[in-house]
mmCIF file of C-alpha atoms in Angstrom:
data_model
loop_
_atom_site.group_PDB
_atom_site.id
_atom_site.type_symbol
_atom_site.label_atom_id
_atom_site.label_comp_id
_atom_site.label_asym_id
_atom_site.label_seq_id
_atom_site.Cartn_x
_atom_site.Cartn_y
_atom_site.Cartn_z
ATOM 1 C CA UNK A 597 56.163 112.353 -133.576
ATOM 2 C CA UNK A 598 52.208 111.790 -134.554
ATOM 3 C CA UNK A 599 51.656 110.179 -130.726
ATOM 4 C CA UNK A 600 53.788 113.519 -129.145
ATOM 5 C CA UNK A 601 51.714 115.563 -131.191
ATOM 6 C CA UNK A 602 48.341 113.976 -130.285
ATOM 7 C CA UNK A 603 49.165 114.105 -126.672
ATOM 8 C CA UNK A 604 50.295 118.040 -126.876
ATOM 9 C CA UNK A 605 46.855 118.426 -128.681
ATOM 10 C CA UNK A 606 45.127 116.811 -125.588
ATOM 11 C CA UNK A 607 46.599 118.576 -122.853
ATOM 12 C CA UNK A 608 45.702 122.158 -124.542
ATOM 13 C CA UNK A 609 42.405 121.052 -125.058
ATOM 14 C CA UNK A 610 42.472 120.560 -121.765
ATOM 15 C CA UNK A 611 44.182 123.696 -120.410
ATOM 16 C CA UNK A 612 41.624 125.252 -122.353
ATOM 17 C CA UNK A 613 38.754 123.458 -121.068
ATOM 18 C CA UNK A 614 40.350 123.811 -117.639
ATOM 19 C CA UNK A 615 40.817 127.764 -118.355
ATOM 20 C CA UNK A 616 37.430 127.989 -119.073
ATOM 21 C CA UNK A 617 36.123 126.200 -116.423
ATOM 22 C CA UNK A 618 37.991 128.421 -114.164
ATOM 23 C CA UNK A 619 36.433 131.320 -115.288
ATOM 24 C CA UNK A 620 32.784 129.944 -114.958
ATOM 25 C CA UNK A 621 33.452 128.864 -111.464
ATOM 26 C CA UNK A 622 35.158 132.905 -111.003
ATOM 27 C CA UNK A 623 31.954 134.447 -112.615
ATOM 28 C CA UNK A 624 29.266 132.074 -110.972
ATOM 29 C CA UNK A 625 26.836 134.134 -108.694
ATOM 30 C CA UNK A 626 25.139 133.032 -105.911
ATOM 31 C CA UNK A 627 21.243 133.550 -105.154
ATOM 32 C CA UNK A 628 20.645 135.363 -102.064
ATOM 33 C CA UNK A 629 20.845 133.574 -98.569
ATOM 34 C CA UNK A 630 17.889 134.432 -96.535
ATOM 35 C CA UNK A 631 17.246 133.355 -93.395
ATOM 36 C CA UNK A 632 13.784 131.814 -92.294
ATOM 37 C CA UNK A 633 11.489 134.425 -89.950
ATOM 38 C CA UNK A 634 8.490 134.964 -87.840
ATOM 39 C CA UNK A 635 9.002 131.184 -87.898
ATOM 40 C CA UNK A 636 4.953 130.245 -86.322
ATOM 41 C CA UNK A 637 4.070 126.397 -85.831
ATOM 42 C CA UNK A 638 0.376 125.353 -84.861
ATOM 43 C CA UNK A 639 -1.306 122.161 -84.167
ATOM 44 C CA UNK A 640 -4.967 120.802 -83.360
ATOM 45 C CA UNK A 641 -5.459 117.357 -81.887
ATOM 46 C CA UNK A 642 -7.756 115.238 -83.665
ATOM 47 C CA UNK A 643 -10.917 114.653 -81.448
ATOM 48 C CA UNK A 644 -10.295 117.021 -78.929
ATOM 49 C CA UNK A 645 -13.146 118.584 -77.680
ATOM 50 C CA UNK A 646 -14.521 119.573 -73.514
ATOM 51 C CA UNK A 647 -14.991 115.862 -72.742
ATOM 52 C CA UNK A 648 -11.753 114.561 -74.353
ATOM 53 C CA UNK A 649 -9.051 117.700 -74.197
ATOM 54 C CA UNK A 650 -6.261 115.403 -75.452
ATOM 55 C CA UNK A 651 -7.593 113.947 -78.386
ATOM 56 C CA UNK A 652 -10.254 110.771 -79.770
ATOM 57 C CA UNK A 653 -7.109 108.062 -78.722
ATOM 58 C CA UNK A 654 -6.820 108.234 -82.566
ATOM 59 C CA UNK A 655 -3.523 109.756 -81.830
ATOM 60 C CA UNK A 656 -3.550 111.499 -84.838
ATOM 61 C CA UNK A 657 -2.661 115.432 -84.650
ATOM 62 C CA UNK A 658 -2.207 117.730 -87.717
ATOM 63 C CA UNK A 659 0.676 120.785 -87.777
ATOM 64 C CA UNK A 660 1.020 123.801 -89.827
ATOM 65 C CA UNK A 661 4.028 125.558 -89.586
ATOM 66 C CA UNK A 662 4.701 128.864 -91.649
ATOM 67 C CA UNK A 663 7.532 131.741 -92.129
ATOM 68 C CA UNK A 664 8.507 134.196 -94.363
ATOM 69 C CA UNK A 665 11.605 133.023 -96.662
ATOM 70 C CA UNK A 666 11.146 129.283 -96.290
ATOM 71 C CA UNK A 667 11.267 126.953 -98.788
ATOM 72 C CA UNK A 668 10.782 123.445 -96.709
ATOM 73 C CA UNK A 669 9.948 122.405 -93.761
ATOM 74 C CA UNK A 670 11.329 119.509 -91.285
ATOM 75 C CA UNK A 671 9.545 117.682 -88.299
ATOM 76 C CA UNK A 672 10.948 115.789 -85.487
ATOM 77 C CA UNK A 673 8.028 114.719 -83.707
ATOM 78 C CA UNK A 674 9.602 113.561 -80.502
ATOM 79 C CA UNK A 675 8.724 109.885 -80.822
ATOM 80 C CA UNK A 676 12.069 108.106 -82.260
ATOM 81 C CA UNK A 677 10.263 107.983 -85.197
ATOM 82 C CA UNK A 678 11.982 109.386 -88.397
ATOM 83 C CA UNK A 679 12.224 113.086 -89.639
ATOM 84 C CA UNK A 680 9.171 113.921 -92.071
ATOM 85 C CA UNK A 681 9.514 117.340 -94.861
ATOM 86 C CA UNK A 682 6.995 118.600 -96.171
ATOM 87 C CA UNK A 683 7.464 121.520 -98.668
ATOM 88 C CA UNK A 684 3.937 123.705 -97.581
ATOM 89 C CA UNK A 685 4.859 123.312 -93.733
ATOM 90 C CA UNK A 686 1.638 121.171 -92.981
ATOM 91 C CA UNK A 687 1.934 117.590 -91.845
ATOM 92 C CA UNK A 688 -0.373 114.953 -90.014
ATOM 93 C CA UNK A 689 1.357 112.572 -88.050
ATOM 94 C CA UNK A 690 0.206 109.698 -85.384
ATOM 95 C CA UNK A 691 1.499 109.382 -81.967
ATOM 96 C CA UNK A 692 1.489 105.361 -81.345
ATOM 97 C CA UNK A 693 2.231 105.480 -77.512
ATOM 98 C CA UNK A 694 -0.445 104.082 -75.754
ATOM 99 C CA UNK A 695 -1.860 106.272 -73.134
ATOM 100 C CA UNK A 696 -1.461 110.132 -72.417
ATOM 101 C CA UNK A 697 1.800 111.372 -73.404
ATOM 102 C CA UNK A 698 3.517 114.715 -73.648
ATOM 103 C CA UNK A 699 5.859 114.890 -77.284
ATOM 104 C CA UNK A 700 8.173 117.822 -77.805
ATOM 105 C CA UNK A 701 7.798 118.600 -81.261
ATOM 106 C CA UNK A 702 10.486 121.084 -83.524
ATOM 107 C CA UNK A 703 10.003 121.798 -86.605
ATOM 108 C CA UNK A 704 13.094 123.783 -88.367
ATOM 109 C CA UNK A 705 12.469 125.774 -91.345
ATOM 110 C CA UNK A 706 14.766 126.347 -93.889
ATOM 111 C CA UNK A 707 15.890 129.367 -96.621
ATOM 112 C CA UNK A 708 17.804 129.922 -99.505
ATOM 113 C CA UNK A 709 21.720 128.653 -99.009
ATOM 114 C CA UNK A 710 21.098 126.036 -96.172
ATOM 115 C CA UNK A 711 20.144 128.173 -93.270
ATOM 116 C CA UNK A 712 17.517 127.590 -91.116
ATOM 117 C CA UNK A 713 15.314 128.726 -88.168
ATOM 118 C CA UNK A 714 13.526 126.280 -85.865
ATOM 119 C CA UNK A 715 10.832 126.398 -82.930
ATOM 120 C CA UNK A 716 9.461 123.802 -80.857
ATOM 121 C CA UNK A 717 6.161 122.771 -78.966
ATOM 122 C CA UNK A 718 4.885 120.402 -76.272
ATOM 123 C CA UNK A 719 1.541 118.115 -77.537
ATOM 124 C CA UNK A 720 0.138 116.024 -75.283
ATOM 125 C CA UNK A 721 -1.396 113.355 -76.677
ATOM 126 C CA UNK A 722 -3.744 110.425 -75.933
ATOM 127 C CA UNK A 723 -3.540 107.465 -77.696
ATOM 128 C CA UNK A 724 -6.010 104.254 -77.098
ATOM 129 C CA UNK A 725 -4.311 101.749 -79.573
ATOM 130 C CA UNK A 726 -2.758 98.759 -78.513
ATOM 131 C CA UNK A 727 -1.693 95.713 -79.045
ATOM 132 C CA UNK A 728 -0.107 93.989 -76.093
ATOM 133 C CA UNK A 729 -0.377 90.217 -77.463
ATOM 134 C CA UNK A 730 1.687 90.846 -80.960
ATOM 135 C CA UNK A 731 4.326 92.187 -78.804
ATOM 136 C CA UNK A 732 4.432 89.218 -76.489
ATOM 137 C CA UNK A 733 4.335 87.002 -79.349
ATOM 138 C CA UNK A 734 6.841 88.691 -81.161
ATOM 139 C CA UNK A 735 9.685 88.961 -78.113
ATOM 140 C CA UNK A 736 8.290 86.443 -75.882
ATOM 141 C CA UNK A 737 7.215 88.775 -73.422
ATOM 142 C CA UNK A 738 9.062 91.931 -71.016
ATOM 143 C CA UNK A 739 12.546 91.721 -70.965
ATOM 144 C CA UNK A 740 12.745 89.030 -73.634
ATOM 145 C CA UNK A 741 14.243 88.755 -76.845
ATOM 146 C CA UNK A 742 13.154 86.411 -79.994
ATOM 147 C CA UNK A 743 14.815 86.031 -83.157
ATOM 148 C CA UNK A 744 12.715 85.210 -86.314
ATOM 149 C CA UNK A 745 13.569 83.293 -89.798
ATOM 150 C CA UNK A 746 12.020 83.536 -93.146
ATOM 151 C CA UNK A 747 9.804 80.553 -93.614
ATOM 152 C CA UNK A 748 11.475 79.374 -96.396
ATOM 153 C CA UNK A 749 9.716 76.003 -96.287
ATOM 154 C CA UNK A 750 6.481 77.152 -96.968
ATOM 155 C CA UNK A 751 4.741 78.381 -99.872
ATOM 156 C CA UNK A 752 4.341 82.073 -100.111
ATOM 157 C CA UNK A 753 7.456 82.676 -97.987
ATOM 158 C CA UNK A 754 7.894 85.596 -100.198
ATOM 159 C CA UNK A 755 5.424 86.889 -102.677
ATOM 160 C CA UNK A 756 3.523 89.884 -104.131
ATOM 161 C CA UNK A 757 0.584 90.824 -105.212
ATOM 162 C CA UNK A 758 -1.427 94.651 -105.719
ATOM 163 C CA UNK A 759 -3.065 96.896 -103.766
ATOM 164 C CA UNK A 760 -7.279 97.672 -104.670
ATOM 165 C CA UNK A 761 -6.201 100.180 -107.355
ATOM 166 C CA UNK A 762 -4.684 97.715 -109.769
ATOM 167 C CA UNK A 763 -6.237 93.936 -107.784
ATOM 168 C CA UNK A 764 -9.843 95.092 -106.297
ATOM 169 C CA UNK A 765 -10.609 91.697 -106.517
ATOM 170 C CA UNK A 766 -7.398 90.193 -105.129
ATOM 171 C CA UNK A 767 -5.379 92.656 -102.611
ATOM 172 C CA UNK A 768 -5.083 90.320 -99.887
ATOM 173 C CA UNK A 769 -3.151 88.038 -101.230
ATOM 174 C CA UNK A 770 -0.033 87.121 -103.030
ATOM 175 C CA UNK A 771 -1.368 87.435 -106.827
ATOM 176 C CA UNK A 772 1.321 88.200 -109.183
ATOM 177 C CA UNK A 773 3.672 86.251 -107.291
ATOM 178 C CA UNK A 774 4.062 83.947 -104.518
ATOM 179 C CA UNK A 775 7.313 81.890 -103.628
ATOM 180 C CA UNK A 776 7.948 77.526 -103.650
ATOM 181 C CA UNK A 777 9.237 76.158 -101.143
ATOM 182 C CA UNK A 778 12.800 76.819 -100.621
ATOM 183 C CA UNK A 779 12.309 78.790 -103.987
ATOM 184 C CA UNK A 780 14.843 82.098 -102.524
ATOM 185 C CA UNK A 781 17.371 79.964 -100.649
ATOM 186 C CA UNK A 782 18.245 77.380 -103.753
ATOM 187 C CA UNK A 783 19.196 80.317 -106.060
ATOM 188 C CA UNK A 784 22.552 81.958 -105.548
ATOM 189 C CA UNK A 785 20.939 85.451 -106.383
ATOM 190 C CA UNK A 786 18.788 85.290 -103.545
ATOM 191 C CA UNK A 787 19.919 83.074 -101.151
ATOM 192 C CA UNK A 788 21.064 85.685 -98.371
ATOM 193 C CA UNK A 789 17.454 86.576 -97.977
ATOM 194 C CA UNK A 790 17.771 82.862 -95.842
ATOM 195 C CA UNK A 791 20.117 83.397 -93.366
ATOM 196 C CA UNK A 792 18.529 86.393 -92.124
ATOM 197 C CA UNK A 793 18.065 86.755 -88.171
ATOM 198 C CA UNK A 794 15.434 89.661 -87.252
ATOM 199 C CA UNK A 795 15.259 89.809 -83.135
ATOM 200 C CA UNK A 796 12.472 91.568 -81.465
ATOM 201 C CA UNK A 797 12.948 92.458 -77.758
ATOM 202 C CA UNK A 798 10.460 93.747 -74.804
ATOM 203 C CA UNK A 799 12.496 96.138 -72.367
ATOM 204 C CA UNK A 800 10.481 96.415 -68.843
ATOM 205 C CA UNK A 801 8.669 99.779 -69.745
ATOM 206 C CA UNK A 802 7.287 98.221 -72.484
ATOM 207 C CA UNK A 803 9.260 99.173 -75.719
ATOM 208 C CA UNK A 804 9.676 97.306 -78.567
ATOM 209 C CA UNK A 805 12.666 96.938 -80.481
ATOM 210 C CA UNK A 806 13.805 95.458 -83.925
ATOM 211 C CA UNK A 807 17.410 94.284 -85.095
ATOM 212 C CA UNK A 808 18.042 92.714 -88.021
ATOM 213 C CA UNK A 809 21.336 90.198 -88.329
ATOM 214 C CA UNK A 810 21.813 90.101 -92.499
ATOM 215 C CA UNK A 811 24.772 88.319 -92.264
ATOM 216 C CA UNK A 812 26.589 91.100 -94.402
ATOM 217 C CA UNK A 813 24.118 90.674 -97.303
ATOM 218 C CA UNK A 814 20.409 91.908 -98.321
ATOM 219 C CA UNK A 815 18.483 90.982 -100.777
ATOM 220 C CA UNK A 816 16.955 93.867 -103.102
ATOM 221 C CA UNK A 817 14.077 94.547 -105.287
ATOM 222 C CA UNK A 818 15.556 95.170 -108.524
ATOM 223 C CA UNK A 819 13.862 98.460 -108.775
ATOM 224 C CA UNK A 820 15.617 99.747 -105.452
ATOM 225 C CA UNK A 821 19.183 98.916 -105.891
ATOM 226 C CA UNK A 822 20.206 102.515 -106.648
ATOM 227 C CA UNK A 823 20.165 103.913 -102.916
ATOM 228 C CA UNK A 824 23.231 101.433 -103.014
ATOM 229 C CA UNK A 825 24.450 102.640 -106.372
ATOM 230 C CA UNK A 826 24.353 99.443 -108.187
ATOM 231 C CA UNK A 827 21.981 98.216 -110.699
ATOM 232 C CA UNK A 828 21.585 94.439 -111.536
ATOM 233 C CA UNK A 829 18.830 94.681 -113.475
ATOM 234 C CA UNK A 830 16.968 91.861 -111.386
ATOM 235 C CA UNK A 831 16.545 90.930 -107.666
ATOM 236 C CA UNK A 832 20.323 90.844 -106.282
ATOM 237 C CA UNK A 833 22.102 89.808 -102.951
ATOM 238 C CA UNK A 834 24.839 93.189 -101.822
ATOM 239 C CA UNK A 835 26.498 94.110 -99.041
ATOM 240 C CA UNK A 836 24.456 96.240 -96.837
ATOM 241 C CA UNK A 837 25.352 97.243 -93.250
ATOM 242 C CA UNK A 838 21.852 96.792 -90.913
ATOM 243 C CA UNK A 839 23.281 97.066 -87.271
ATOM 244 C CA UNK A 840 21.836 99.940 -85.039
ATOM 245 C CA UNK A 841 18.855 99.218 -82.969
ATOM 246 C CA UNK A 842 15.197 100.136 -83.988
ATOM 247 C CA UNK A 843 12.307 101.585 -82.348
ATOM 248 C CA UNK A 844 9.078 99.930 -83.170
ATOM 249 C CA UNK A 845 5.843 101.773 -82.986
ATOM 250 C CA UNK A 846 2.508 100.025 -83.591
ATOM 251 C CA UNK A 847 -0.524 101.351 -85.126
ATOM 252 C CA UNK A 848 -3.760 100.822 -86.246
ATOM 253 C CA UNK A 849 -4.276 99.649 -90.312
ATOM 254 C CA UNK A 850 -5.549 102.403 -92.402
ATOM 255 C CA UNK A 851 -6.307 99.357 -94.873
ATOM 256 C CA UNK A 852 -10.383 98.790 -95.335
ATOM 257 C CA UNK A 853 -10.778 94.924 -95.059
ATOM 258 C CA UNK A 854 -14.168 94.954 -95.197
ATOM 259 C CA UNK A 855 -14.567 94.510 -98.534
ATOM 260 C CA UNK A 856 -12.513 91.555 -98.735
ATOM 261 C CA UNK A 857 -14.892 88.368 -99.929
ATOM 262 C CA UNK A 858 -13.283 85.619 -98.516
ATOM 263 C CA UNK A 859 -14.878 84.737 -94.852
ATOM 264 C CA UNK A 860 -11.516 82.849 -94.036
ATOM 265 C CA UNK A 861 -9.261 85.989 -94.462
ATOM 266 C CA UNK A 862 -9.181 87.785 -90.996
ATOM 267 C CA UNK A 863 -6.438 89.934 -90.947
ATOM 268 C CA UNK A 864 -4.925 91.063 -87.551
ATOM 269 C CA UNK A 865 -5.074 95.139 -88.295
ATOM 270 C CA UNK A 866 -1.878 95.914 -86.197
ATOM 271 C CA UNK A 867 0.899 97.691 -88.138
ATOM 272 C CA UNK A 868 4.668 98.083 -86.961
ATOM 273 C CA UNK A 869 6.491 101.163 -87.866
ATOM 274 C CA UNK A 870 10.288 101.445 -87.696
ATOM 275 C CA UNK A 871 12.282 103.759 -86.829
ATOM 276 C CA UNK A 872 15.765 103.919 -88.791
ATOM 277 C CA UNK A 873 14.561 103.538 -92.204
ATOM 278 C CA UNK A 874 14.686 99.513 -90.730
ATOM 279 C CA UNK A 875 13.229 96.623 -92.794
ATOM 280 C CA UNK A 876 12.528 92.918 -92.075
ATOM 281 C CA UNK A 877 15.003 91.310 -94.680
ATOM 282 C CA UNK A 878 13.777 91.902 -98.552
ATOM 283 C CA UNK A 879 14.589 95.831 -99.591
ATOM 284 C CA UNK A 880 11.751 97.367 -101.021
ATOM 285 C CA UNK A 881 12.631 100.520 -99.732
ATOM 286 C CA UNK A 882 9.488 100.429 -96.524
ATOM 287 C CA UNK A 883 9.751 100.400 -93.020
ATOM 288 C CA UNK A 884 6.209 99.761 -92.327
ATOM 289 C CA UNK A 885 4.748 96.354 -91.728
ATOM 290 C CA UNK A 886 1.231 94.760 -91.668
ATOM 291 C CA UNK A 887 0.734 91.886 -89.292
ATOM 292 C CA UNK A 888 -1.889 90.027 -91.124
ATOM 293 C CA UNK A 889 -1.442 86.913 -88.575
ATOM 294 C CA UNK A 890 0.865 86.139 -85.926
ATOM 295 C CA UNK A 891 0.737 83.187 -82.998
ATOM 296 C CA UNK A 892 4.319 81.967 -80.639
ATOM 297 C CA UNK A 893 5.960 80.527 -83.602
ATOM 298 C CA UNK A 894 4.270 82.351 -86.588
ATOM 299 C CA UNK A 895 4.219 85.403 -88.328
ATOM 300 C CA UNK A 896 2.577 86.600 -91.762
ATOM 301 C CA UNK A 897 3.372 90.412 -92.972
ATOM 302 C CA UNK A 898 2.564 93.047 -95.810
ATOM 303 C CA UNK A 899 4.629 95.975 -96.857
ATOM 304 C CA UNK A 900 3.282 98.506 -99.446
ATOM 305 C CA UNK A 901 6.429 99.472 -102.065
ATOM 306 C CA UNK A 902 7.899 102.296 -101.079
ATOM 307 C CA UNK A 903 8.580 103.239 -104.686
ATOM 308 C CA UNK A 904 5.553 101.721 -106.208
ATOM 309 C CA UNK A 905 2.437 101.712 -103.840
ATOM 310 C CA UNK A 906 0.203 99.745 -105.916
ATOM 311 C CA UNK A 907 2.240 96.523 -105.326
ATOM 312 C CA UNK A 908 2.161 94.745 -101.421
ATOM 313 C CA UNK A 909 5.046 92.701 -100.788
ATOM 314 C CA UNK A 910 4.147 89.585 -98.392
ATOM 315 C CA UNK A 911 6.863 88.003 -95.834
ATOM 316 C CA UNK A 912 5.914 84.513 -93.626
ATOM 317 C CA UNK A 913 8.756 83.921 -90.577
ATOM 318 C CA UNK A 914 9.179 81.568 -87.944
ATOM 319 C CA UNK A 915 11.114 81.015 -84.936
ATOM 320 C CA UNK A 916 12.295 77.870 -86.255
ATOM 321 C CA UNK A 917 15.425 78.149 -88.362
ATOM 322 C CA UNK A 918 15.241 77.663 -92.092
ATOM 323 C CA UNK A 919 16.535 73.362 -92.968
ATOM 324 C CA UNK A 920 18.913 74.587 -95.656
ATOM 325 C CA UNK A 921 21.006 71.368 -95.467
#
């Protein structure tokens, strides 16, 4: 009789609860929807002037977009490059395309309950950056494809180290941390970071393209396992889906290594931006990559954290496959 009693007990508490729930969701008011207007987007092209009307070749070009009733702001730039918001409507992004290009660019505003307004604009931009040899070397040329392997038998296959604010005296380099060989492919945590295939390809107008083959795992940074919705309190190996083709931009580093002291340290200065939130292998939530060397068979990389840009996270890959046996 006790149990029968405890279990009526429970289900009015929870008619009640339910009851009262009820009535919160019948007496809950909704703000006002408003919708974006006199939606107005503007843009200057860095450089441009009479002798050079479509820019310095920077590539760089700064918007400002404004309306009444807006509370953010979204950017598709034209470029396959990924959606940008910015709260205050003003944004600076760089075109990577080498040569003069024309980019339609919307930007869609949005209000109170979801709804939005958008308008769009034609830039054309020049751009003067290029870097034909890193994307020879890394897809053996137009119309070729190469597939790449974590250099697990070297030291510093994986490592990390901090940026000038926290290392001023040691932000080139793997400092807090840098990998044994065969270090990530003997441990069962982290031994799907080993098998990892990332293909670059060359189609015949000249874009560059990234896949990466994880074999149904990725490894990831302890600190960015919740866009997964796990937590293993240290570096982990999940299942992670990372088909879907890539765009890959390059750019310019914004990185000054001039004040770097060691004469043999002669960083390459070409960065690869990719499209699709893409990464080469280790999760640390970035899709931007530093080439700090690359030859046929070589290449040496540095990501900044995308949750904690004072640490740089430092890759080595080859086109030989790993000798796990």
């Amino acid at each position: 009789m006790m149990t029968i009693k405890k279990i009526f007990n429970s289900g009015l508490s929870l008619l009640v609860m339910m009851t009262l729930f009820t009535c919160q969701d019948e007496d809950q008011e909704f703000g006002e929807i408003t919708t974006p207007t006199n939606l107005v987007l503007n843009f200057e092209v860095i450089g441009q002037d009479l002798m050079n009307p479509n820019g310095d070749g920077s590539g760089f070009v700064t918007f400002s977009a404004s309306a009444d009733n807006a509370i953010t702001y979204r950017y598709n730039f034209g470029d396959n490059t990924n959606v940008e918001v910015t709260p205050s409507g003003e944004i600076t992004h760089r075109f990577n395309l080498t040569g003069l290009n024309t980019y339609n660019v919307t930007v869609i505003a949005s209000g109170t309950g979801g709804v939005t307004t958008s308008t769009s604009v034609d830039v054309d931009v020049f751009s003067a950056f290029d870097d034909q040899e890193a994307k020879d070397f890394l897809s053996g040329g137009a119309g070729s494809s190469k597939i790449w392997y974590l250099a697990a038998s070297q030291s510093g296959h994986l490592g990390v180290g901090g940026t000038p604010e926290i290392s001023a005296d040691a932000f080139w380099f793997p400092s807090f941390f840098s990998a044994t060989p065969f270090e990530k492919c003997n441990d069962e945590i982290s031994d799907c970071l080993c098998d990892d295939e990332l293909t670059f390809s060359l189609d015949v107008d000249n874009q560059l393209t990234f896949q990466l083959n994880n074999n149904g795992q990725t490894f990831f940074n302890a600190g960015h396992q919740s866009v997964i919705g796990e937590d293993a309190g240290e570096d982990a190996c999940f299942d992670f889906d990372t088909s879907g083709v890539s765009n890959v931009s390059l750019a310019p580093t914004s990185v000054d290594w001039s004040a770097v002291p060691d004469p043999d340290f002669n960083p390459r200065g070409t960065v690869m931006n990719f499209t699709n939130d893409a990464f080469m292998g280790y999760f640390v939530s970035s899709s931007s990559y530093e080439i700090l060397s690359i030859t046929e068979n070589t290449l040496y990389v540095r990501t900044i954290d995308g949750l904690n840009p004072v640490l740089a996270w430092y890759h080595k890959y080859s086109t030989d496959p790993p000798d796990l046996d």
